[in-house]
PDB file of C-alpha atoms in Angstrom:
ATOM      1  CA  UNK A 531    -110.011  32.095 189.056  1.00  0.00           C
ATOM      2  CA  UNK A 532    -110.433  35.421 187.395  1.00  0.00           C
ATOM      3  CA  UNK A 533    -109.919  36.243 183.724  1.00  0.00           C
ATOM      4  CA  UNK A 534    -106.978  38.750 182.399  1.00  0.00           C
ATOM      5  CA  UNK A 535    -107.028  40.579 179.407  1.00  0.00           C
ATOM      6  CA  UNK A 536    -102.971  40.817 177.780  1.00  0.00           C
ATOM      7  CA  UNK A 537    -103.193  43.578 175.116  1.00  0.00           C
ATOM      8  CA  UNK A 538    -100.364  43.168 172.776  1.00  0.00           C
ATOM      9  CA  UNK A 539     -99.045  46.587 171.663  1.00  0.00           C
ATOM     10  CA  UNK A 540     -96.736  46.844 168.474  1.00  0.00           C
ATOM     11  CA  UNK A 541     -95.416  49.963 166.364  1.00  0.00           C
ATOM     12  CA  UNK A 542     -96.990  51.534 163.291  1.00  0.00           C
ATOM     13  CA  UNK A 543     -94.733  50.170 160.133  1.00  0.00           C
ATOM     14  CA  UNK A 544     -94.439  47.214 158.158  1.00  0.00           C
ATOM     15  CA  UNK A 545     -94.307  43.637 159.505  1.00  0.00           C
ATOM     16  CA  UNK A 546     -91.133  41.905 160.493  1.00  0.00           C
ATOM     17  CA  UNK A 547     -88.563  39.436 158.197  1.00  0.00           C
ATOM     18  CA  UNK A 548     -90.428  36.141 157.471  1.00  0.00           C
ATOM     19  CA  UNK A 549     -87.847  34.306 159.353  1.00  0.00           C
ATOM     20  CA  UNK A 550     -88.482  36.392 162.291  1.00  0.00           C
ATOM     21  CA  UNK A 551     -92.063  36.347 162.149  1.00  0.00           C
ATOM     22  CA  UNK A 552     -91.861  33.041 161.755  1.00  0.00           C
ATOM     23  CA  UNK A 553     -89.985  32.360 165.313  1.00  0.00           C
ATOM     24  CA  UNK A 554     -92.757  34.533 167.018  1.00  0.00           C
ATOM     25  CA  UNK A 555     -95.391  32.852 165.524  1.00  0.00           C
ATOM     26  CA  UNK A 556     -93.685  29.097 166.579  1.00  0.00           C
ATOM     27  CA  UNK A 557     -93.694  30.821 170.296  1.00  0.00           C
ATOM     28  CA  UNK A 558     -96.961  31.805 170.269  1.00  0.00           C
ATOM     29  CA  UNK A 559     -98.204  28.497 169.296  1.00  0.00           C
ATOM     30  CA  UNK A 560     -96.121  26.869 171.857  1.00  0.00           C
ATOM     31  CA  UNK A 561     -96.941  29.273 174.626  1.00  0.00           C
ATOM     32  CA  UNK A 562    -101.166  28.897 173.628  1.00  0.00           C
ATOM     33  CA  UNK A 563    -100.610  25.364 173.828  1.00  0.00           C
ATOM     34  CA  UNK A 564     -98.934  25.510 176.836  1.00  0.00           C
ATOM     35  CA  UNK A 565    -102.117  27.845 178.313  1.00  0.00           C
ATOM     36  CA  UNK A 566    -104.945  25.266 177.129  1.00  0.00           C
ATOM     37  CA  UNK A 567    -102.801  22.382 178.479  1.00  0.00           C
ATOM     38  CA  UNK A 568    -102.940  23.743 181.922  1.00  0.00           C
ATOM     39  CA  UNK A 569    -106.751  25.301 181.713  1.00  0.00           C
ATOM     40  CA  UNK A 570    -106.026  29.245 182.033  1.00  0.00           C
ATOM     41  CA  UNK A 571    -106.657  29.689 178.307  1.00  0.00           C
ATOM     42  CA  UNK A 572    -109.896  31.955 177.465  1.00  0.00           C
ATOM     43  CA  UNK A 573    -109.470  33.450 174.165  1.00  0.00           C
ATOM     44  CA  UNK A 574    -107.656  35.224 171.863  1.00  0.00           C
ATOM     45  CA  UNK A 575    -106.886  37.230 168.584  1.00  0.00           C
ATOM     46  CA  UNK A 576    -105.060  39.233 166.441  1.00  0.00           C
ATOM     47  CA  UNK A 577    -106.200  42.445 164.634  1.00  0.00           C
ATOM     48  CA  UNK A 578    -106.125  44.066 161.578  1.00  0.00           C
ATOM     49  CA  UNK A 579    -104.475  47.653 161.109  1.00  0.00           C
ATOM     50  CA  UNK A 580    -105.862  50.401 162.749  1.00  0.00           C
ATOM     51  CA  UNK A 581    -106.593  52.013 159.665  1.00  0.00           C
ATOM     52  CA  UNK A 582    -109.514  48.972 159.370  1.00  0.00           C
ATOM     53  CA  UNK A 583    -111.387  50.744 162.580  1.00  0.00           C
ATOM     54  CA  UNK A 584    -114.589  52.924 162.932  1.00  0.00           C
ATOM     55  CA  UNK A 585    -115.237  54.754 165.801  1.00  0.00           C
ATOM     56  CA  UNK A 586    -118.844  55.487 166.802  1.00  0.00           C
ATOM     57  CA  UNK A 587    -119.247  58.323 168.890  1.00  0.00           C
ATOM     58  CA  UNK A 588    -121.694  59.574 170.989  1.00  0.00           C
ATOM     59  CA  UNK A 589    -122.913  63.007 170.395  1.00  0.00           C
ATOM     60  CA  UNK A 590    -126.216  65.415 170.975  1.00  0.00           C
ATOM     61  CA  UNK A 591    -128.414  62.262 171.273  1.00  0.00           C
ATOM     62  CA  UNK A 592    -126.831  61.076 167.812  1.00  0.00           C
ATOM     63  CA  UNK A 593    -123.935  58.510 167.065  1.00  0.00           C
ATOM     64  CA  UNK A 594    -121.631  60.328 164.932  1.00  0.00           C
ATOM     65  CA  UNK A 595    -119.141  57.457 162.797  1.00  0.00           C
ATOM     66  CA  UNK A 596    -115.448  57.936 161.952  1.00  0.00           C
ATOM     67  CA  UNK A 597    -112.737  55.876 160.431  1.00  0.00           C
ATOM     68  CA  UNK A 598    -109.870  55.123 162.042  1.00  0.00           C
ATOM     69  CA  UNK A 599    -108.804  54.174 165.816  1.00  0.00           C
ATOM     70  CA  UNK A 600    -110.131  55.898 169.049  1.00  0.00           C
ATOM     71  CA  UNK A 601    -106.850  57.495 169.620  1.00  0.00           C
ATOM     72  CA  UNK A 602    -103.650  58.859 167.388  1.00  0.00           C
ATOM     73  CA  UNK A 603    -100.299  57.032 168.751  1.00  0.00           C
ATOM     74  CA  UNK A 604     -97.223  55.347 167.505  1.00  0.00           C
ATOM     75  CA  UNK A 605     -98.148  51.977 168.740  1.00  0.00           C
ATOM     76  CA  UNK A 606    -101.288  50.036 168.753  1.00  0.00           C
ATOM     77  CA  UNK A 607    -103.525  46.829 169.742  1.00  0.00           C
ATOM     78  CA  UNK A 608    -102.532  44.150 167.783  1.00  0.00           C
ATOM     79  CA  UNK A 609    -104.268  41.279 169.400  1.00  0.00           C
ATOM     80  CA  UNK A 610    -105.039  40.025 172.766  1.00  0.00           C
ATOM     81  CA  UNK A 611    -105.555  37.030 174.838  1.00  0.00           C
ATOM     82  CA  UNK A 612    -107.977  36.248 177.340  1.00  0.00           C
ATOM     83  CA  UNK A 613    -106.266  34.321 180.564  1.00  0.00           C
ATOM     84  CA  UNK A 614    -107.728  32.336 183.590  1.00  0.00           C
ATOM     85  CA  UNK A 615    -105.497  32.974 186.724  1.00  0.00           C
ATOM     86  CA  UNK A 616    -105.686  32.515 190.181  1.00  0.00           C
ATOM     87  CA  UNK A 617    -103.959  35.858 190.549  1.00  0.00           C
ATOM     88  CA  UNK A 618    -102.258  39.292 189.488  1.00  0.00           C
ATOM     89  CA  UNK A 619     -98.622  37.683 189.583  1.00  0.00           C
ATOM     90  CA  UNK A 620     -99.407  34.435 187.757  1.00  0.00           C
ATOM     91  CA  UNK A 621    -101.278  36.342 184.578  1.00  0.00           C
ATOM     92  CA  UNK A 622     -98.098  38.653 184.885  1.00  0.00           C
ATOM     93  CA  UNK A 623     -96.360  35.765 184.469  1.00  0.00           C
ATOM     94  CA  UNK A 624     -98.267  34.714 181.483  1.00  0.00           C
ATOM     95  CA  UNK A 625     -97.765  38.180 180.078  1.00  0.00           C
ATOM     96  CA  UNK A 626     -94.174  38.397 180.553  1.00  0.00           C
ATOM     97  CA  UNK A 627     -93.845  35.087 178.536  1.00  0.00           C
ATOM     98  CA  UNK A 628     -96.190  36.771 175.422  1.00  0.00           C
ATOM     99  CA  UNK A 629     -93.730  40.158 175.848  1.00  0.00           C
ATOM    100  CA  UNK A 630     -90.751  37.783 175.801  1.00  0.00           C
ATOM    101  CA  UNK A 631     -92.369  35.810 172.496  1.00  0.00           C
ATOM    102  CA  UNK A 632     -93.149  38.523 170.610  1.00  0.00           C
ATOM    103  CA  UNK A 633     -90.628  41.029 171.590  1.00  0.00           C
ATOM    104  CA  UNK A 634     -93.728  43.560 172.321  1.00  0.00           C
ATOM    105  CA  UNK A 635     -95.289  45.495 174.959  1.00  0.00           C
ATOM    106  CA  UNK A 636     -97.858  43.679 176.789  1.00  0.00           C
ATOM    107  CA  UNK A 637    -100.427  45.452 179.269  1.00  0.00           C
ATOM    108  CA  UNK A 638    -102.477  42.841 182.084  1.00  0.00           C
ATOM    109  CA  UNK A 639    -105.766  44.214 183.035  1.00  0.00           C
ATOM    110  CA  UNK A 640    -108.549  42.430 185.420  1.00  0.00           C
ATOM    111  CA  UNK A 641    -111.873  41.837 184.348  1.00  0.00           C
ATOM    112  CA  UNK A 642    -114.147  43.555 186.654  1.00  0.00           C
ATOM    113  CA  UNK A 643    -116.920  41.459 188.806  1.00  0.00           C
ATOM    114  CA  UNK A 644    -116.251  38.494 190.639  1.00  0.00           C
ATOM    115  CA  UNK A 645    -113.604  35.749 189.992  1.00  0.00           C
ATOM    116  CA  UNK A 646    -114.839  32.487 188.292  1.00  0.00           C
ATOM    117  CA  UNK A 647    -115.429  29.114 191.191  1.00  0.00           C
TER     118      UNK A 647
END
C-alpha cells in the first residue's frame, strides 16, 4: 500500500461558531476512527497560524531566517493526515470524506519511493 499525504487548506480569518466547529470536530473523530479501524491510518495533525512559521532559506552558502510562511496567500495548511491506500482513487476517497467533514479544500499527494508490502 502506499502512503498519501491530505493537506487541509482553510482561509485566513477567525475560527468558525463553536457549534459548528464542534460538528467538524465530531466528523473528524468519526472519520479517524473509521481510518485506524480499517488500517490506512498513518498520521496526522493540525497547525498553528501561519504567522507561528520561520522560514530558513538558503542563500550564498548561508541560511538566512524569516518569520512567517514560505508563501503569501489567502488560504493555508491547516493540518494534514497521513493515509495508507492501495491506490490514487481510494485515498481520493478518503480525501473527499475530510473535504466533506470539514467543509475545506483538501489536496492528495503520493509519497515518492516504493509502496509499502
Amino acid at each position: 500500500m502506499k502512503q498519501y499525504l491530505l493537506s487541509i487548506y482553510q482561509p485566513e480569518g477567525g475560527v468558525p461558531e463553536p457549534e459548528v466547529l464542534a460538528r467538524v470536530m465530531a466528523e473528524l473523530v468519526d472519520l479517524r476512527q473509521e481510518l485506524e479501524s480499517t488500517g490506512a491510518w498513518v498520521f496526522g495533525a493540525g497547525l498553528h497560524d501561519p504567522s507561528t512559521a520561520t522560514v530558513l532559506r538558503p542563500q550564498g552558502g548561508q541560511v538566512l531566517v524569516t518569520d512567517g510562511p514560505f508563501a503569501e496567500g489567502k488560504e493555508f495548511l491547516g493540518g494534514f493526515t497521513i493515509v495508507r491506500a492501495a491506490d490514487l482513487d481510494a485515498a481520493l476517497s478518503w480525501g473527499r470524506r475530510y473535504a466533506l467533514a470539514t467543509g475545506l479544500p483538501v489536496e492528495v499527494r503520493p509519497f515518492q519511493g516504493k509502496a509499502e508490502d
